[in-house]
Short mmCIF file of N, CA and C in Angstrom, two decimals:
data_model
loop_
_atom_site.label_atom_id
_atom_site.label_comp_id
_atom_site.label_asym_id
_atom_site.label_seq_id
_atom_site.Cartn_x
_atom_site.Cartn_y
_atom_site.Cartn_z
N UNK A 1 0.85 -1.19 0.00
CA UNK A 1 0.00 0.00 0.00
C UNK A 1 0.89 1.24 0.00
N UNK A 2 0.63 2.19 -0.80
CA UNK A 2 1.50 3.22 -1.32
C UNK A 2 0.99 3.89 0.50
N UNK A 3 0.47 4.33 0.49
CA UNK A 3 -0.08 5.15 2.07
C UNK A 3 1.14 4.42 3.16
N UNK A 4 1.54 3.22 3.41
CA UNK A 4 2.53 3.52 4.24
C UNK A 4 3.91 3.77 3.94
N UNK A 5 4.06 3.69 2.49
CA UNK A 5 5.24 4.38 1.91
C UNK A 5 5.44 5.84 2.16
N UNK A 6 4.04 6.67 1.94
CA UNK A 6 4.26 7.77 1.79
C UNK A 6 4.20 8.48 3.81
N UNK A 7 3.78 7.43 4.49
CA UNK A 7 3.71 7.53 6.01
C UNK A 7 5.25 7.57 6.43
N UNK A 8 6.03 6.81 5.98
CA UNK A 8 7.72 6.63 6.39
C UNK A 8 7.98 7.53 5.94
N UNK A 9 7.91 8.14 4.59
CA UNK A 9 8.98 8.97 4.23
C UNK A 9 8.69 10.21 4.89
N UNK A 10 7.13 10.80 5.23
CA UNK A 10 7.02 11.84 5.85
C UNK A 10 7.42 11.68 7.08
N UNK A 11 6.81 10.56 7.80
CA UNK A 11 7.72 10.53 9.16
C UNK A 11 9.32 10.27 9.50
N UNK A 12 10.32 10.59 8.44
CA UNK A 12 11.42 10.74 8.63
C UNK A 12 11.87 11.82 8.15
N UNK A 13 10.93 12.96 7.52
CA UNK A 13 11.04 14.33 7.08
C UNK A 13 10.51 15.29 7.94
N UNK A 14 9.77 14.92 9.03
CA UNK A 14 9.49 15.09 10.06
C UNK A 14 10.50 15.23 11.42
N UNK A 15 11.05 14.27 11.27
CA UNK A 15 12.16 14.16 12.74
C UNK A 15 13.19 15.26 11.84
N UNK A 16 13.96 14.92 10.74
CA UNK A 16 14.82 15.39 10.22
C UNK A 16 14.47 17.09 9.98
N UNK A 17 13.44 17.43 9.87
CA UNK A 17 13.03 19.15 10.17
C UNK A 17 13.42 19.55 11.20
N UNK A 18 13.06 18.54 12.37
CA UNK A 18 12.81 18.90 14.04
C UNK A 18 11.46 18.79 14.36
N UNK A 19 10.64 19.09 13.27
CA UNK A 19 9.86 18.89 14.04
C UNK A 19 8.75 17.81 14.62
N UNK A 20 9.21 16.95 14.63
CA UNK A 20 9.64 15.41 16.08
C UNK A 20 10.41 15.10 16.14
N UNK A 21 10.78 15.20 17.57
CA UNK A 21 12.05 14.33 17.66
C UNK A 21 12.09 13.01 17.87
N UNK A 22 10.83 12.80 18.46
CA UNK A 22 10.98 10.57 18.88
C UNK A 22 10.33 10.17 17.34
N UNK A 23 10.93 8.81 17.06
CA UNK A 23 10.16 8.30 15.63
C UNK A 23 8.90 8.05 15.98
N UNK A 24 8.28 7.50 17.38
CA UNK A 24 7.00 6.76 17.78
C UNK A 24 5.91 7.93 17.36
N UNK A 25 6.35 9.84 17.65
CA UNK A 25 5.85 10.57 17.41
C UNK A 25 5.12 10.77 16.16
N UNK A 26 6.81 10.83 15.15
CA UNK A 26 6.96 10.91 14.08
C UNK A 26 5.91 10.48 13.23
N UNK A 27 5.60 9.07 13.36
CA UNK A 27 4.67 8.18 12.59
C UNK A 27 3.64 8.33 13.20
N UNK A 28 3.10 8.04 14.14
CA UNK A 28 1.92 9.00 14.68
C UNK A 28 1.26 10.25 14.25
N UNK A 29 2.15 11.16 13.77
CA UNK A 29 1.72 12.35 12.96
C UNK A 29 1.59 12.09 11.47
N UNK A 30 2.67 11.37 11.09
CA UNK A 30 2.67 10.86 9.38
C UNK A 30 1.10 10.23 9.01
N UNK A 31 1.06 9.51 9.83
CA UNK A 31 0.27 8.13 9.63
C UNK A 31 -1.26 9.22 9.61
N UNK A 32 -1.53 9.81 10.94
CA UNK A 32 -2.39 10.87 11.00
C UNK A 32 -3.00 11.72 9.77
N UNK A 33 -1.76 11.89 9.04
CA UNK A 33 -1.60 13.00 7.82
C UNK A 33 -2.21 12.06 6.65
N UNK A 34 -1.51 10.79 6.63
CA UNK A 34 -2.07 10.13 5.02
C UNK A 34 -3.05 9.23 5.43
N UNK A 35 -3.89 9.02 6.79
CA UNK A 35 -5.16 8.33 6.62
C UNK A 35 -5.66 8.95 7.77
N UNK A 36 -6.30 10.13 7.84
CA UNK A 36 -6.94 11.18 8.41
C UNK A 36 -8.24 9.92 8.78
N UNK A 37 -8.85 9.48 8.12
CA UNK A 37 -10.24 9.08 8.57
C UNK A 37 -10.20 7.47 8.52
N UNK A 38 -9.15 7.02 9.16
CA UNK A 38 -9.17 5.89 8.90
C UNK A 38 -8.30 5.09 10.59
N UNK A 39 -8.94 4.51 11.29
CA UNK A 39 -7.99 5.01 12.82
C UNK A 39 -7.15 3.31 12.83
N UNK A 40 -7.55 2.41 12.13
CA UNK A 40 -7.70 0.94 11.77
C UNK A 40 -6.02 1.34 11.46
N UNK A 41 -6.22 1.74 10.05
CA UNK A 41 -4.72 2.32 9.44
C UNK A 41 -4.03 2.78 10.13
N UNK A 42 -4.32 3.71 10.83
CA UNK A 42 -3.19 5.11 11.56
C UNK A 42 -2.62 4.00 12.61
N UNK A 43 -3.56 2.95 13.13
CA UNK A 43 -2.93 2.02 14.20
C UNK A 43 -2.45 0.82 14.17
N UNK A 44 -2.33 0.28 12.63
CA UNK A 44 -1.44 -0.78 12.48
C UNK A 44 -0.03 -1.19 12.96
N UNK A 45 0.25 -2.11 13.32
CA UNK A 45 0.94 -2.29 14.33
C UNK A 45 2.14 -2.79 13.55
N UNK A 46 2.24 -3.31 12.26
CA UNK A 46 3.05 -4.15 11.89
C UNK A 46 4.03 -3.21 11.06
N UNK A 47 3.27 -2.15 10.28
CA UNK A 47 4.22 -0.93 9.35
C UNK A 47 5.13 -0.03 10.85
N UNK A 48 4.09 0.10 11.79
CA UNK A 48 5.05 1.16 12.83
C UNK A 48 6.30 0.25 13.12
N UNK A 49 5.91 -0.83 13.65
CA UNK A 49 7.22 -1.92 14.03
C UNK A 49 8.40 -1.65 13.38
N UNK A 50 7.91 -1.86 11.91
CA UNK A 50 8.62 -1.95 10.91
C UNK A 50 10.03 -0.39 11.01
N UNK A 51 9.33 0.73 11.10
CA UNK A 51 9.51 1.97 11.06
C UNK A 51 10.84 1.85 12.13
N UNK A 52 9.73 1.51 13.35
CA UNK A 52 10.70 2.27 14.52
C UNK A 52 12.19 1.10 14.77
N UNK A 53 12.04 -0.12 14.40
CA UNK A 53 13.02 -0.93 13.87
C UNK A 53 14.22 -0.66 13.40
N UNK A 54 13.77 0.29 11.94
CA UNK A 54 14.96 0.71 11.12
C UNK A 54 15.32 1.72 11.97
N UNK A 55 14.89 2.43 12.66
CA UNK A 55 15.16 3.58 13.55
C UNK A 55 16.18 3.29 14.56
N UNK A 56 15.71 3.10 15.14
CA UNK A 56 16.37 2.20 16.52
C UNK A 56 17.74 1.75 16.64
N UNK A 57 17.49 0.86 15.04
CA UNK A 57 18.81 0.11 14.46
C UNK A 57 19.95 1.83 14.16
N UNK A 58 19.55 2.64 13.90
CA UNK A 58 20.18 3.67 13.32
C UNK A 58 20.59 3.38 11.63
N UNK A 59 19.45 2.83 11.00
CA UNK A 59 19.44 2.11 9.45
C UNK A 59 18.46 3.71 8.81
N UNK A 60 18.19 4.60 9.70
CA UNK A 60 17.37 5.73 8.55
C UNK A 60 18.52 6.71 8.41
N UNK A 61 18.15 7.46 7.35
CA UNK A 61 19.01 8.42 7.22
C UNK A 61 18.46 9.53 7.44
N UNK A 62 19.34 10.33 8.75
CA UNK A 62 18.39 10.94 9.46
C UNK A 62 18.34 11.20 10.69
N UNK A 63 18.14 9.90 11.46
CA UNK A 63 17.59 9.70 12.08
C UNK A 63 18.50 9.06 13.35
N UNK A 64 18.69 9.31 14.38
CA UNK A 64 19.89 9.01 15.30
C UNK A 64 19.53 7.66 15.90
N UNK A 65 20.45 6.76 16.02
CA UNK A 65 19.91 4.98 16.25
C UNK A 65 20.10 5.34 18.22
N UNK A 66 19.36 4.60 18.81
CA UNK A 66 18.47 4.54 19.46
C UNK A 66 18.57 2.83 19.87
N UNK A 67 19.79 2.17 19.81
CA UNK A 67 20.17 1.11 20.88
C UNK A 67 19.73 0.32 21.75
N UNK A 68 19.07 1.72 22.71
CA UNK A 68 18.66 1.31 23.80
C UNK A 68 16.93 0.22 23.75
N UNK A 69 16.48 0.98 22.57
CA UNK A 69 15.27 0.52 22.28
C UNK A 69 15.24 -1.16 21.88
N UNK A 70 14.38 -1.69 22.61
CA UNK A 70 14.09 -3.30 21.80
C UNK A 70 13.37 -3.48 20.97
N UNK A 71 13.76 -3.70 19.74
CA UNK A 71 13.10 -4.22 18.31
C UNK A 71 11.95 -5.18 18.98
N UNK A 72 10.90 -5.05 17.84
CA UNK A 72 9.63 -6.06 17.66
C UNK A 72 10.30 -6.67 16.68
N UNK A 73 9.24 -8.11 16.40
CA UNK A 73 9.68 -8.68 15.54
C UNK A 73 9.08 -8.32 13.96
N UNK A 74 8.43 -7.11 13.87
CA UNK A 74 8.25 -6.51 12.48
C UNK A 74 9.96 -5.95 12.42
N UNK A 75 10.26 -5.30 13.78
CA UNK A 75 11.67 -4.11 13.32
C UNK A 75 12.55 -5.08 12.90
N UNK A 76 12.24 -6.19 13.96
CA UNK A 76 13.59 -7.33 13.18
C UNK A 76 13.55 -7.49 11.79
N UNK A 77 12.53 -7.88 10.95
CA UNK A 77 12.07 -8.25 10.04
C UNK A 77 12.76 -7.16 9.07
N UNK A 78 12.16 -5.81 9.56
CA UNK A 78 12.62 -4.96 8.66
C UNK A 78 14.15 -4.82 8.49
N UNK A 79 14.74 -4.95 9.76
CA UNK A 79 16.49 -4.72 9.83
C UNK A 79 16.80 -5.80 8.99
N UNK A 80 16.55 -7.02 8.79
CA UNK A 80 16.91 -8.24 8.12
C UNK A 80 16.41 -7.72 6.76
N UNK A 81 15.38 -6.93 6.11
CA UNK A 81 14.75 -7.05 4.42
C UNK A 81 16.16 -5.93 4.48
N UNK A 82 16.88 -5.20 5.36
CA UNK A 82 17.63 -4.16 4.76
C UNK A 82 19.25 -5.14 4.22
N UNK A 83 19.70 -6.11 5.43
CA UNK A 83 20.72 -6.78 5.11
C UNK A 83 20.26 -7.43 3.75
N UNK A 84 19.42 -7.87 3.62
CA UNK A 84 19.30 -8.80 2.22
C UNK A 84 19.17 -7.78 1.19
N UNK A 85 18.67 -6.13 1.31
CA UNK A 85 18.85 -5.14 -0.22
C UNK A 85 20.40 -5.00 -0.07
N UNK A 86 21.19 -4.87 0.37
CA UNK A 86 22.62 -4.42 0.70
C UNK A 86 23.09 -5.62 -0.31
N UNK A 87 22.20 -6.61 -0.50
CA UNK A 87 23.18 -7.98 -1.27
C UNK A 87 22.31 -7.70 -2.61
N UNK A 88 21.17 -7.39 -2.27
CA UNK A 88 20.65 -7.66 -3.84
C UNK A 88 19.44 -6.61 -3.94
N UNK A 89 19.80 -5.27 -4.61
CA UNK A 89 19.18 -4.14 -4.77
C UNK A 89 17.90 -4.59 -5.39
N UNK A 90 18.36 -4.93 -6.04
CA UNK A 90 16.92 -5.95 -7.17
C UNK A 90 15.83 -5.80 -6.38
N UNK A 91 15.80 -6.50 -5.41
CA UNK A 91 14.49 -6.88 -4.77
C UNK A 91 13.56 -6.17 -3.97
N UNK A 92 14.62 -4.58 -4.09
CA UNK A 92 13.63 -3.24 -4.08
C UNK A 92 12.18 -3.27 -4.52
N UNK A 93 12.71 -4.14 -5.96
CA UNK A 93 11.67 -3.67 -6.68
C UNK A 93 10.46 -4.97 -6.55
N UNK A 94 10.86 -5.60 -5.69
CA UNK A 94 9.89 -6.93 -5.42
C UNK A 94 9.13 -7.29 -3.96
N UNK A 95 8.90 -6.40 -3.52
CA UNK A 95 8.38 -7.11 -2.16
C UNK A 95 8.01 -8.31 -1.73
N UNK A 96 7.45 -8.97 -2.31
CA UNK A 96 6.87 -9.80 -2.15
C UNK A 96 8.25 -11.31 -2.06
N UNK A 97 8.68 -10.85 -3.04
CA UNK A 97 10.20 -11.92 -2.92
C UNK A 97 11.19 -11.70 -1.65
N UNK A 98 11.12 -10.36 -1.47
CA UNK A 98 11.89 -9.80 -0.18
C UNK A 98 11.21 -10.28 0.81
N UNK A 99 10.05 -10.27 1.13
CA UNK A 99 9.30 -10.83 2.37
C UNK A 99 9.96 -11.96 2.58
N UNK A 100 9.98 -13.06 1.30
CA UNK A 100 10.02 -14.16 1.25
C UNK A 100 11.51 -14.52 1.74
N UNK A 101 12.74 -13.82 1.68
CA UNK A 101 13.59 -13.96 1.99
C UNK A 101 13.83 -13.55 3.30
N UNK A 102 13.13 -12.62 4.10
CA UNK A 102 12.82 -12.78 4.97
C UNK A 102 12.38 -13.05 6.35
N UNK A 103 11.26 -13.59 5.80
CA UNK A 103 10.28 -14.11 6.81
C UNK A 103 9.74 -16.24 6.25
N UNK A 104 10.52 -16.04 5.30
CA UNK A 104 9.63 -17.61 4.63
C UNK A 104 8.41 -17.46 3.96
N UNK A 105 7.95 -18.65 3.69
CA UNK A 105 6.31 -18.45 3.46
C UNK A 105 5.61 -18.40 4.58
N UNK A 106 5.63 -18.68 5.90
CA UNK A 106 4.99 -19.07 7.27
C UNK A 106 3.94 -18.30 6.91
N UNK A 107 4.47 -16.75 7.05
CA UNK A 107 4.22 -15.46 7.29
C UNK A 107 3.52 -14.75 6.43
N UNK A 108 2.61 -13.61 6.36
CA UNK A 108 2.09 -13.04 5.53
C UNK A 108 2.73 -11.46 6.16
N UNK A 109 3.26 -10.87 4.67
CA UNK A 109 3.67 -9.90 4.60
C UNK A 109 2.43 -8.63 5.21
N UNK A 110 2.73 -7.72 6.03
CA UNK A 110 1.49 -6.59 6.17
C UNK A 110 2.19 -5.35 6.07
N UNK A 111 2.85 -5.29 5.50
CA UNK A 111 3.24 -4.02 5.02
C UNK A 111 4.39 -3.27 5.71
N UNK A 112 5.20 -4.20 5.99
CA UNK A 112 6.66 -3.81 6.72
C UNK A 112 7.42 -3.66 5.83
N UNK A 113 7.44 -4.71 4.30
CA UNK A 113 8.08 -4.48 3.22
C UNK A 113 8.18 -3.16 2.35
N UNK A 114 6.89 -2.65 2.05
CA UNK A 114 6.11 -1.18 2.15
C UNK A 114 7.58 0.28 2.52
N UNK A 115 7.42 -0.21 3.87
CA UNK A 115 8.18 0.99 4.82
C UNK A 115 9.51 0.48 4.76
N UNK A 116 9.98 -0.26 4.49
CA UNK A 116 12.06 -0.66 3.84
C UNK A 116 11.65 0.02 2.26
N UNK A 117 11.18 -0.28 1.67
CA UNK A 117 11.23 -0.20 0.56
C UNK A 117 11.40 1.21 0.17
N UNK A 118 9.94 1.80 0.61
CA UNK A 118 10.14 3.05 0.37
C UNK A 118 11.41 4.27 1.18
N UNK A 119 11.55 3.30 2.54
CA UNK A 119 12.89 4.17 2.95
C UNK A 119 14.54 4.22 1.93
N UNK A 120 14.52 2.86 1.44
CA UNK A 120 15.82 2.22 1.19
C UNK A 120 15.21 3.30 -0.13
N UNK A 121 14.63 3.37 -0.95
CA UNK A 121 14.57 4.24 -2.33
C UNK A 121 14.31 5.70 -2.03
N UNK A 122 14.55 6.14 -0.73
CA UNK A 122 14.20 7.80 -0.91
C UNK A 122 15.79 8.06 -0.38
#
């Protein structure tokens, strides 16, 4: 879903202005901004994971890593789809294969791939 693409990139244009400084904020306001009437969306649990993950890790550009914080297992997920673009850019352009490398088939992708993707290409 393009909407949490365009949720990451504002919420890391956001911290990087100043104006938020925590990412949890950050996306909270993003998310706010590109699904105003939708509270289901704004509170998905699996794209924020994803977000504050790469964050944390200090994997945004931007964005000061944050150590102290313990990854979910979306952030894991996401820190791992970033080691596997570092080997094979390609799969930018594939989510669905990236999941797969991943997470396996177990798993159904919800849109953590989404928020690497669109970070790793802005």
């Amino acid at each position: 879903m393009a909407g949490y693409r365009d949720a990451a990139v504002l919420a890391v244009e956001l911290i990087s202005s100043g104006n938020c400084v925590e990412p949890a904020a950050a996306w909270g306001q993003a998310t706010s901004k590109v699904f105003p009437s939708s509270a289901s969306l704004r509170d998905k649990g699996c794209p924020k994971g994803a977000f504050l993950g790469l964050c944390n890790e200090g994997l945004v550009v931007g964005v000061e890593s944050r150590n102290d914080a313990k990854s979910s297992k979306n952030g894991e997920y996401a820190i791992d789809a970033v080691k596997v673009l570092r080997k094979n850019k390609f799969l930018a352009s594939q989510p669905d294969l990236l999941w797969k490398k991943v997470a396996g088939n177990a798993k159904t992708q919800n849109h953590q791939m989404d928020v690497v993707i669109a970070l790793w290409e802005a």
